[in-house]
mmCIF file with all atom_site columns, C-alpha atoms in Angstrom:
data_model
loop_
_atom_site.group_PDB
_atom_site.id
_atom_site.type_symbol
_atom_site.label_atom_id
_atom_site.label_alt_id
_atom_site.label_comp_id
_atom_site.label_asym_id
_atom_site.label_entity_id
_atom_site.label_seq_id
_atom_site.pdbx_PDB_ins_code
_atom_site.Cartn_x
_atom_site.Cartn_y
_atom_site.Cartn_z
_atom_site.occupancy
_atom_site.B_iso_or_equiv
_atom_site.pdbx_formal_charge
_atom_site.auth_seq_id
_atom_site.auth_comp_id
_atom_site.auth_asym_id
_atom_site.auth_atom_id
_atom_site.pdbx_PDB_model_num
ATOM 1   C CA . UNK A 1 1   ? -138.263 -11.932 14.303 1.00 0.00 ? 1   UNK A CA 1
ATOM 2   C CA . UNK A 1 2   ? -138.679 -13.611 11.137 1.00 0.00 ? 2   UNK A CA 1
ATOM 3   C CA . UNK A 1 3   ? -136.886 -11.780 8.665  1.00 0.00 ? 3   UNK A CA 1
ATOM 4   C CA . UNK A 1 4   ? -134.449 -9.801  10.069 1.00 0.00 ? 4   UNK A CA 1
ATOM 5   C CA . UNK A 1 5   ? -132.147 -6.958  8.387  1.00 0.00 ? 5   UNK A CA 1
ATOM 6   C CA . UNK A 1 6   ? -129.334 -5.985  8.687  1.00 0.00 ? 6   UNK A CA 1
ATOM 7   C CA . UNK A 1 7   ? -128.378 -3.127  11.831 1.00 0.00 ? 7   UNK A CA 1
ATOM 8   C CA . UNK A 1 8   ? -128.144 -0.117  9.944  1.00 0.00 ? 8   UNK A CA 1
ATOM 9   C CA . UNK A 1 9   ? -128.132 2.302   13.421 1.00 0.00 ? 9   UNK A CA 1
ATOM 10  C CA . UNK A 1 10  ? -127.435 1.665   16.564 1.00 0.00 ? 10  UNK A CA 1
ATOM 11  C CA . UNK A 1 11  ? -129.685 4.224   18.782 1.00 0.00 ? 11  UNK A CA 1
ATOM 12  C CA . UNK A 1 12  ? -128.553 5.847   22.183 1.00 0.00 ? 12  UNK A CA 1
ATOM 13  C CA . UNK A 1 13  ? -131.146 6.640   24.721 1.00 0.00 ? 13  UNK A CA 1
ATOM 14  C CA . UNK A 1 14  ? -128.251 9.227   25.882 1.00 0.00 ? 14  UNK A CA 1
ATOM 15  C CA . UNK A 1 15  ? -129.920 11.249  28.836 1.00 0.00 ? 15  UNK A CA 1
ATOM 16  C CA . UNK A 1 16  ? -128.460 8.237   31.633 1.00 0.00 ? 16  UNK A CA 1
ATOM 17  C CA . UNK A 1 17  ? -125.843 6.274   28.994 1.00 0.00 ? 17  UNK A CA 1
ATOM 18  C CA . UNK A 1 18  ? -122.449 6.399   30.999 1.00 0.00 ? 18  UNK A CA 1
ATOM 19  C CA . UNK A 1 19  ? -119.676 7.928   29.110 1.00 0.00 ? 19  UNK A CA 1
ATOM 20  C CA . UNK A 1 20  ? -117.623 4.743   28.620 1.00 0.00 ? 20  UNK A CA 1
ATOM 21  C CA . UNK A 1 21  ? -120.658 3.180   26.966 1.00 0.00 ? 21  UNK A CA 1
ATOM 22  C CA . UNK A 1 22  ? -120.625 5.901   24.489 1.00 0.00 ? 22  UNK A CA 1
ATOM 23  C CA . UNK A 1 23  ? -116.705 5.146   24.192 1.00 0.00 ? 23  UNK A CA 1
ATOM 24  C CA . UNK A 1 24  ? -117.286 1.548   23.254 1.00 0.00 ? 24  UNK A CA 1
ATOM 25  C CA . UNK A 1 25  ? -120.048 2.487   20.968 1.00 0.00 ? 25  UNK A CA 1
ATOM 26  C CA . UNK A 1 26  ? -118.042 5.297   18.917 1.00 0.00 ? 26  UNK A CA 1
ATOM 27  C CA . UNK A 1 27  ? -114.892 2.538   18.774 1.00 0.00 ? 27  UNK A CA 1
ATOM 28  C CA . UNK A 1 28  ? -117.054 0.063   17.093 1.00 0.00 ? 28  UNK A CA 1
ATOM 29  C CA . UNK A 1 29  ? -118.396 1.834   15.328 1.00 0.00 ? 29  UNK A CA 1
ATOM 30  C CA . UNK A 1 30  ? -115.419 1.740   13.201 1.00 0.00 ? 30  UNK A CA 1
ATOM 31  C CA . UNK A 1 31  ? -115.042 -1.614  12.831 1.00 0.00 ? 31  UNK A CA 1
ATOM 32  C CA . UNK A 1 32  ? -118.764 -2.540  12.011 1.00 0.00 ? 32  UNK A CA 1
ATOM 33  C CA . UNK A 1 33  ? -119.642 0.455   10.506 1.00 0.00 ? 33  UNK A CA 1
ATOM 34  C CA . UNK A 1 34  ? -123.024 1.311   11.567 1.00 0.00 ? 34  UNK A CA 1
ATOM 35  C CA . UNK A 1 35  ? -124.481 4.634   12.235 1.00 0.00 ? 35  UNK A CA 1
ATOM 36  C CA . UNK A 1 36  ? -124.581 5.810   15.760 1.00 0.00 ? 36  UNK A CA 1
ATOM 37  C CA . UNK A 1 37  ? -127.512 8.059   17.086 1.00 0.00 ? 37  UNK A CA 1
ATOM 38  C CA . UNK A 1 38  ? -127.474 9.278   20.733 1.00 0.00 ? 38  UNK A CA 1
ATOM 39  C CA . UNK A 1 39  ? -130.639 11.131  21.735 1.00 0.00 ? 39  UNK A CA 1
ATOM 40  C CA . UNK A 1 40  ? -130.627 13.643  25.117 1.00 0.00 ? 40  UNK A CA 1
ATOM 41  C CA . UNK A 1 41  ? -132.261 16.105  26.206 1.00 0.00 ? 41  UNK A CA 1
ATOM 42  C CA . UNK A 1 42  ? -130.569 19.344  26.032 1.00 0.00 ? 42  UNK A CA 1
ATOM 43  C CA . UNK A 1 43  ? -129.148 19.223  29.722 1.00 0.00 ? 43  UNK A CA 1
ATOM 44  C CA . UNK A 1 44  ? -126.503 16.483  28.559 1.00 0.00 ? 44  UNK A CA 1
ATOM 45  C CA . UNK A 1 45  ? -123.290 17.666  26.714 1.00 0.00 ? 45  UNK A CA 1
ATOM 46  C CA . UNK A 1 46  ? -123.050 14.681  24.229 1.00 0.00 ? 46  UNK A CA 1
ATOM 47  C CA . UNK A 1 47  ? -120.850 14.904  21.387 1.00 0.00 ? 47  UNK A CA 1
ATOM 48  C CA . UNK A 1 48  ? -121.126 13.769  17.887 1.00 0.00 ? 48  UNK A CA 1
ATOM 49  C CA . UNK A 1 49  ? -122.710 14.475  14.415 1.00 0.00 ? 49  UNK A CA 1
ATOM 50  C CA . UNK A 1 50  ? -125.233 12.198  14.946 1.00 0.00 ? 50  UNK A CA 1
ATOM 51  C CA . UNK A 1 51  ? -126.602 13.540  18.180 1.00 0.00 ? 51  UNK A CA 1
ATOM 52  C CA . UNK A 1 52  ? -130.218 14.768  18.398 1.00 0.00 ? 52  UNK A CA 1
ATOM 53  C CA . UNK A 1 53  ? -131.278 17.241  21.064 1.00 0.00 ? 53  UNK A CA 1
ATOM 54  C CA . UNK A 1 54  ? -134.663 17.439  22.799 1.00 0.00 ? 54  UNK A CA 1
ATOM 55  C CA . UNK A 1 55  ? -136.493 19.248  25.396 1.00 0.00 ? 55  UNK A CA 1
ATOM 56  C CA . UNK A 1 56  ? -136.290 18.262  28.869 1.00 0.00 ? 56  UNK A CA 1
ATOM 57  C CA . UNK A 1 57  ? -140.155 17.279  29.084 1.00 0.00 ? 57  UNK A CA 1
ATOM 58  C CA . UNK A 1 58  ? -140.108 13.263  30.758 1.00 0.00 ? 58  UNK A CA 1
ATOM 59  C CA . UNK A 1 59  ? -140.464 11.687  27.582 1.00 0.00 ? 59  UNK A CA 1
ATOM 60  C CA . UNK A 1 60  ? -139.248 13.629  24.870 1.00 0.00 ? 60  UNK A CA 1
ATOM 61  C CA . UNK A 1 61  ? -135.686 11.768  24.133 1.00 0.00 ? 61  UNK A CA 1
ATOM 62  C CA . UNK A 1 62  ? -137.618 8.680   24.305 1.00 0.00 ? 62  UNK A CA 1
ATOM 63  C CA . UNK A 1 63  ? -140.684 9.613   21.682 1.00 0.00 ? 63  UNK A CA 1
ATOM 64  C CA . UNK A 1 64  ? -137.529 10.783  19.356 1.00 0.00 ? 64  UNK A CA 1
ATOM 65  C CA . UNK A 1 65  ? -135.630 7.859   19.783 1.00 0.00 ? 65  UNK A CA 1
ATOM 66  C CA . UNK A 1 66  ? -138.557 5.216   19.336 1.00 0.00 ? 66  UNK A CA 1
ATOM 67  C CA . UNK A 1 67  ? -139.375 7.240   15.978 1.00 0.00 ? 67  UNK A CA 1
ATOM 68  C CA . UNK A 1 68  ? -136.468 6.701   14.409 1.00 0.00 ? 68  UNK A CA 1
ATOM 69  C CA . UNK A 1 69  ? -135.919 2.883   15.353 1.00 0.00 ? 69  UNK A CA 1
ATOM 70  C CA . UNK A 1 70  ? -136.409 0.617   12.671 1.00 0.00 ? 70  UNK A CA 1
ATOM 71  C CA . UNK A 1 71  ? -136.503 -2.949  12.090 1.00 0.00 ? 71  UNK A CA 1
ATOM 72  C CA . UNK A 1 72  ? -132.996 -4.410  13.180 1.00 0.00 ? 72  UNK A CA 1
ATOM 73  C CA . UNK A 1 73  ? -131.550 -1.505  14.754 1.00 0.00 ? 73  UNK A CA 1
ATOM 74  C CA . UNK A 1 74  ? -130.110 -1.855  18.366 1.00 0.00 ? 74  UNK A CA 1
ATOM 75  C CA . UNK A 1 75  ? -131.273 0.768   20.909 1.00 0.00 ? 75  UNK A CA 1
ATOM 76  C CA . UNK A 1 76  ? -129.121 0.922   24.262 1.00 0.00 ? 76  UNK A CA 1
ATOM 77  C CA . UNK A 1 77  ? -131.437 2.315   27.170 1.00 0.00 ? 77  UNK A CA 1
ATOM 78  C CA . UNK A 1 78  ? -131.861 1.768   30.753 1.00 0.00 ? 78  UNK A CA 1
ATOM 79  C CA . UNK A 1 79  ? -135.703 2.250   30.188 1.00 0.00 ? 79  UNK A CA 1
ATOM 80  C CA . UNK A 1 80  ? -137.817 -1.115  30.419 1.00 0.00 ? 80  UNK A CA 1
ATOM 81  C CA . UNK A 1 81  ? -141.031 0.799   28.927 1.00 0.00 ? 81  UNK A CA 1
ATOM 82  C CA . UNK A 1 82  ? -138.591 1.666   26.073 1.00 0.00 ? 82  UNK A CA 1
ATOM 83  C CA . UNK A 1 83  ? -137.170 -1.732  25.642 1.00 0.00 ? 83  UNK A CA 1
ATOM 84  C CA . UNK A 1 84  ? -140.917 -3.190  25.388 1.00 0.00 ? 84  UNK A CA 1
ATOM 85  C CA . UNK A 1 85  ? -141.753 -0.498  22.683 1.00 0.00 ? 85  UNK A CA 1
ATOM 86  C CA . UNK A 1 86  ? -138.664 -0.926  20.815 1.00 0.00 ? 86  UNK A CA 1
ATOM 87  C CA . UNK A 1 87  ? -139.137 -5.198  20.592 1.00 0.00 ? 87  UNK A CA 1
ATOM 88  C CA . UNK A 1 88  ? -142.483 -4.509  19.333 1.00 0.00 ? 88  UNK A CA 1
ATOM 89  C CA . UNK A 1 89  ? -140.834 -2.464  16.541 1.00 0.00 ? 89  UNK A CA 1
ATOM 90  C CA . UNK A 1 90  ? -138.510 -5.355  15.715 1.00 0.00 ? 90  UNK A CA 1
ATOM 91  C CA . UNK A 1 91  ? -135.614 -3.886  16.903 1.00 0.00 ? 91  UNK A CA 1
ATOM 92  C CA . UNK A 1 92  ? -132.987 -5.314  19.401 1.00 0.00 ? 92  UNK A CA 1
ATOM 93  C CA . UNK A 1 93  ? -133.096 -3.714  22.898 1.00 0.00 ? 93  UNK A CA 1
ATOM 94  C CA . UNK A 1 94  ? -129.832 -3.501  25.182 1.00 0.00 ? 94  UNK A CA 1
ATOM 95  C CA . UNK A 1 95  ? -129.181 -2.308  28.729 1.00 0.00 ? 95  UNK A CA 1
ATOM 96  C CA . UNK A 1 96  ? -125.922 -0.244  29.086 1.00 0.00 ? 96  UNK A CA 1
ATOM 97  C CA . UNK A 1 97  ? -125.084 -3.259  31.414 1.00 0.00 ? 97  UNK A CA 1
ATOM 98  C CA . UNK A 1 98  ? -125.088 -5.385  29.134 1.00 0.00 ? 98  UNK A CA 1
ATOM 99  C CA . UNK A 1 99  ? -128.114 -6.923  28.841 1.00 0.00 ? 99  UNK A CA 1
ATOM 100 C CA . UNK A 1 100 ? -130.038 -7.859  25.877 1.00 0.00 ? 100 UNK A CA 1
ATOM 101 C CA . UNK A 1 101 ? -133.816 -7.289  27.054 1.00 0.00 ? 101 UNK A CA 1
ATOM 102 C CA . UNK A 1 102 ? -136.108 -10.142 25.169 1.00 0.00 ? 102 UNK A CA 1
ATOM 103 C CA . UNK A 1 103 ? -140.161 -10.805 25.128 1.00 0.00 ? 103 UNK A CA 1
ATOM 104 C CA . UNK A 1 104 ? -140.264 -12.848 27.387 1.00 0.00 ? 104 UNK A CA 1
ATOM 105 C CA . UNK A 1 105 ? -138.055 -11.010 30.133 1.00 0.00 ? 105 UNK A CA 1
ATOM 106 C CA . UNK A 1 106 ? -139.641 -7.666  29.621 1.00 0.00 ? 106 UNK A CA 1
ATOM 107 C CA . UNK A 1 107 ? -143.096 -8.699  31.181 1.00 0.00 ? 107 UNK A CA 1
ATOM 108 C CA . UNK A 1 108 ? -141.373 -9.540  34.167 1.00 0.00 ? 108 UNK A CA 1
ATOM 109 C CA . UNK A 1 109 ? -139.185 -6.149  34.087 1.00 0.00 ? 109 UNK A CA 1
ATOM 110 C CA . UNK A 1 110 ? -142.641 -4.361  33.881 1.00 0.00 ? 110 UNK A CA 1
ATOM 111 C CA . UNK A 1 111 ? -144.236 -5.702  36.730 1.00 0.00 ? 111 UNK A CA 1
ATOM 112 C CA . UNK A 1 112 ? -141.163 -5.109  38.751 1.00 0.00 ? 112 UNK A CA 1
ATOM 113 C CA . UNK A 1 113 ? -141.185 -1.150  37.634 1.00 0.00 ? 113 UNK A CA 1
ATOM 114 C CA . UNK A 1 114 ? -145.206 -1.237  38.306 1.00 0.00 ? 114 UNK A CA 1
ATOM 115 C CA . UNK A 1 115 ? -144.328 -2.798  41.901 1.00 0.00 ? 115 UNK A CA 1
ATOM 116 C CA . UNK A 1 116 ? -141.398 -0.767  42.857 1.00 0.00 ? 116 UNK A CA 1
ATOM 117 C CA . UNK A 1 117 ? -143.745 2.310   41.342 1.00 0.00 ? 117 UNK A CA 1
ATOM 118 C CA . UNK A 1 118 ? -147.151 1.121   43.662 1.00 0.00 ? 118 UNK A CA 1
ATOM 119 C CA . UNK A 1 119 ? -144.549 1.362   46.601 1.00 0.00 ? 119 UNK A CA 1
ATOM 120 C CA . UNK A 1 120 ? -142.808 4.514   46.291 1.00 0.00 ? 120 UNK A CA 1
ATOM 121 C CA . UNK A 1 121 ? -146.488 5.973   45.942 1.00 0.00 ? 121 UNK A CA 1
ATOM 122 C CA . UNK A 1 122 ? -147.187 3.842   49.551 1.00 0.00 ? 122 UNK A CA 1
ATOM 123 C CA . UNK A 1 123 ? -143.737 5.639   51.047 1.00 0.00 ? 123 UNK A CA 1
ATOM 124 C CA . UNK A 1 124 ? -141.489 2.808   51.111 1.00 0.00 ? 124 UNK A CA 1
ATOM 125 C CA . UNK A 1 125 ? -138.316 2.969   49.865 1.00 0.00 ? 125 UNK A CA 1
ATOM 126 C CA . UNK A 1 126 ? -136.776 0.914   46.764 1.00 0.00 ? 126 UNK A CA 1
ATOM 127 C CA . UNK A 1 127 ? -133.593 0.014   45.738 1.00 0.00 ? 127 UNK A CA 1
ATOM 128 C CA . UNK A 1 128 ? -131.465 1.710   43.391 1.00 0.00 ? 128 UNK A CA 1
ATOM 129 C CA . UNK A 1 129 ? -129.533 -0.255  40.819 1.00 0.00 ? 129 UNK A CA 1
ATOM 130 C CA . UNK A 1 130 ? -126.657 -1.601  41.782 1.00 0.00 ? 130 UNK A CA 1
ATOM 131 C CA . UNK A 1 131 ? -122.693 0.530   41.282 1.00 0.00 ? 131 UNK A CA 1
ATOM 132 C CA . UNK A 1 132 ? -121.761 0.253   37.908 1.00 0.00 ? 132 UNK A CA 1
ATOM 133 C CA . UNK A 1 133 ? -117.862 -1.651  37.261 1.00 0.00 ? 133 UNK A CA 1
ATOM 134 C CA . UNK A 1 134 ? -115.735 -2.101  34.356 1.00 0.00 ? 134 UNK A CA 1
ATOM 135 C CA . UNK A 1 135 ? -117.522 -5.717  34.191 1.00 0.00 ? 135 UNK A CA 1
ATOM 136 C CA . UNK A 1 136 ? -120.798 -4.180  32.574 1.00 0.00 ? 136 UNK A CA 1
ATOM 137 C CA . UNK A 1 137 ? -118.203 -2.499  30.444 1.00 0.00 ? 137 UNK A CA 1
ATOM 138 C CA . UNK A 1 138 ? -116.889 -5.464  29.037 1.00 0.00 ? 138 UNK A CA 1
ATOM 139 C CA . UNK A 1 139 ? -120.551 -7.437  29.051 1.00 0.00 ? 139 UNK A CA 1
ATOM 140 C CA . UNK A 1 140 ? -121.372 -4.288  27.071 1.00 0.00 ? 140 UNK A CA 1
ATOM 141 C CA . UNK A 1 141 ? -119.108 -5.219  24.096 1.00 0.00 ? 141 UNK A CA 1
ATOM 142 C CA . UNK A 1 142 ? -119.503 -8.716  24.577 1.00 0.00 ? 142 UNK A CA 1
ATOM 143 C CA . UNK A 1 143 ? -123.525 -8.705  24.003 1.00 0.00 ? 143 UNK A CA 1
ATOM 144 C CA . UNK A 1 144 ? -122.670 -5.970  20.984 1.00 0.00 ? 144 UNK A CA 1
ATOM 145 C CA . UNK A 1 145 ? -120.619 -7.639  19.323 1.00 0.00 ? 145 UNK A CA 1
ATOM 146 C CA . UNK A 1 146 ? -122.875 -11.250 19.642 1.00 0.00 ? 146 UNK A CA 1
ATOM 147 C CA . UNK A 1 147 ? -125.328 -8.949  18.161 1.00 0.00 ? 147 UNK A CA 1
ATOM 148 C CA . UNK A 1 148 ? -123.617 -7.763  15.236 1.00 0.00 ? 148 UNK A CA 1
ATOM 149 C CA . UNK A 1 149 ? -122.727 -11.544 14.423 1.00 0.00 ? 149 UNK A CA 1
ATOM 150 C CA . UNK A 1 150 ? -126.079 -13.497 15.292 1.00 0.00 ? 150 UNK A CA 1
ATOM 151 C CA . UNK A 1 151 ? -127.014 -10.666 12.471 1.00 0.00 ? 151 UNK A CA 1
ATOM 152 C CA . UNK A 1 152 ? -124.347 -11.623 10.035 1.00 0.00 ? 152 UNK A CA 1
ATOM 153 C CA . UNK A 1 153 ? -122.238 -8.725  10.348 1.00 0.00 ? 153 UNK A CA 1
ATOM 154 C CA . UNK A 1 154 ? -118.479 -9.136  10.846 1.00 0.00 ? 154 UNK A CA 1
ATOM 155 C CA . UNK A 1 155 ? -116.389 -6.349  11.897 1.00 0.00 ? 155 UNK A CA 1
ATOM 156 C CA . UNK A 1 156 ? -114.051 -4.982  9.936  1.00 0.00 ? 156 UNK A CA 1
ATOM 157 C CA . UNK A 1 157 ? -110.130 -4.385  10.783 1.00 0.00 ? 157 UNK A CA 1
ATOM 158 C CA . UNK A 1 158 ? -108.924 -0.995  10.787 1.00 0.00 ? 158 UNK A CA 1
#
């Protein structure tokens, strides 16, 4: 990205986001001050002014979400698909893991969904992603926080 601004929202593909991701997300939120937006379908219980309900059709949480990302926002999804649309808007892409997705990274992540898709439709069985731990946690807030700064935006003590 050329010229970037400034994260104004940070955007929560909120149907899979585990709970303590959410935690870390509404705690620094104070500190940096951005606005948080979780999106879920209406089968999730997610708190918060901010939250946006959709219908439980395969795509609907992710149509809302991409429509209100903007240039310099952060979106935190597990979706790759996602994470390729929301680069091409200009907007920073991050796994609940941890993981910033980039350009050049996403290709790759593609192919392996359009493999692993080919054979499930074939009847072989794929892996699952691997257990979540309190490591991702902390690689969460880690890669956040590098975000906020590599954008020029210090946190704030409270």
């Amino acid at each position: 990205m050329k010229a970037r601004e400034r994260v104004r929202h940070v955007l929560v593909d909120a149907d899979a986001c585990p709970r303590t991701v959410l935690d870390i997300l509404r705690r620094l939120r104070e500190e940096y001050g951005y606005r948080l937006v979780t999106v879920a379908s209406f089968n999730h219980d997610i708190d918060g002014a901010d939250h946006i309900m959709v219908g439980d059709g395969p795509d609907e949480a992710d149509l809302a979400l991409l429509n209100r990302t903007r240039r310099g926002d952060i979106v935190v999804t597990q979706d790759w698909g996602l994470a390729a649309l929301v680069l091409s808007r200009g907007a920073f892409a991050l796994s609940p893991r941890g993981h910033e997705y980039k350009g050049e990274r996403i290709e790759f992540l593609l192919d392996e969904r359009y493999k692993k898709a080919k054979a499930r439709l074939a009847g072989l069985r794929t892996r699952g992603p691997a257990r979540r731990t309190a490591e991702d946690d902390v690689r969460f807030e880690r890669t956040l926080r590098r975000l906020f700064e590599q954008e020029g935006i210090s946190g704030q003590k409270t």
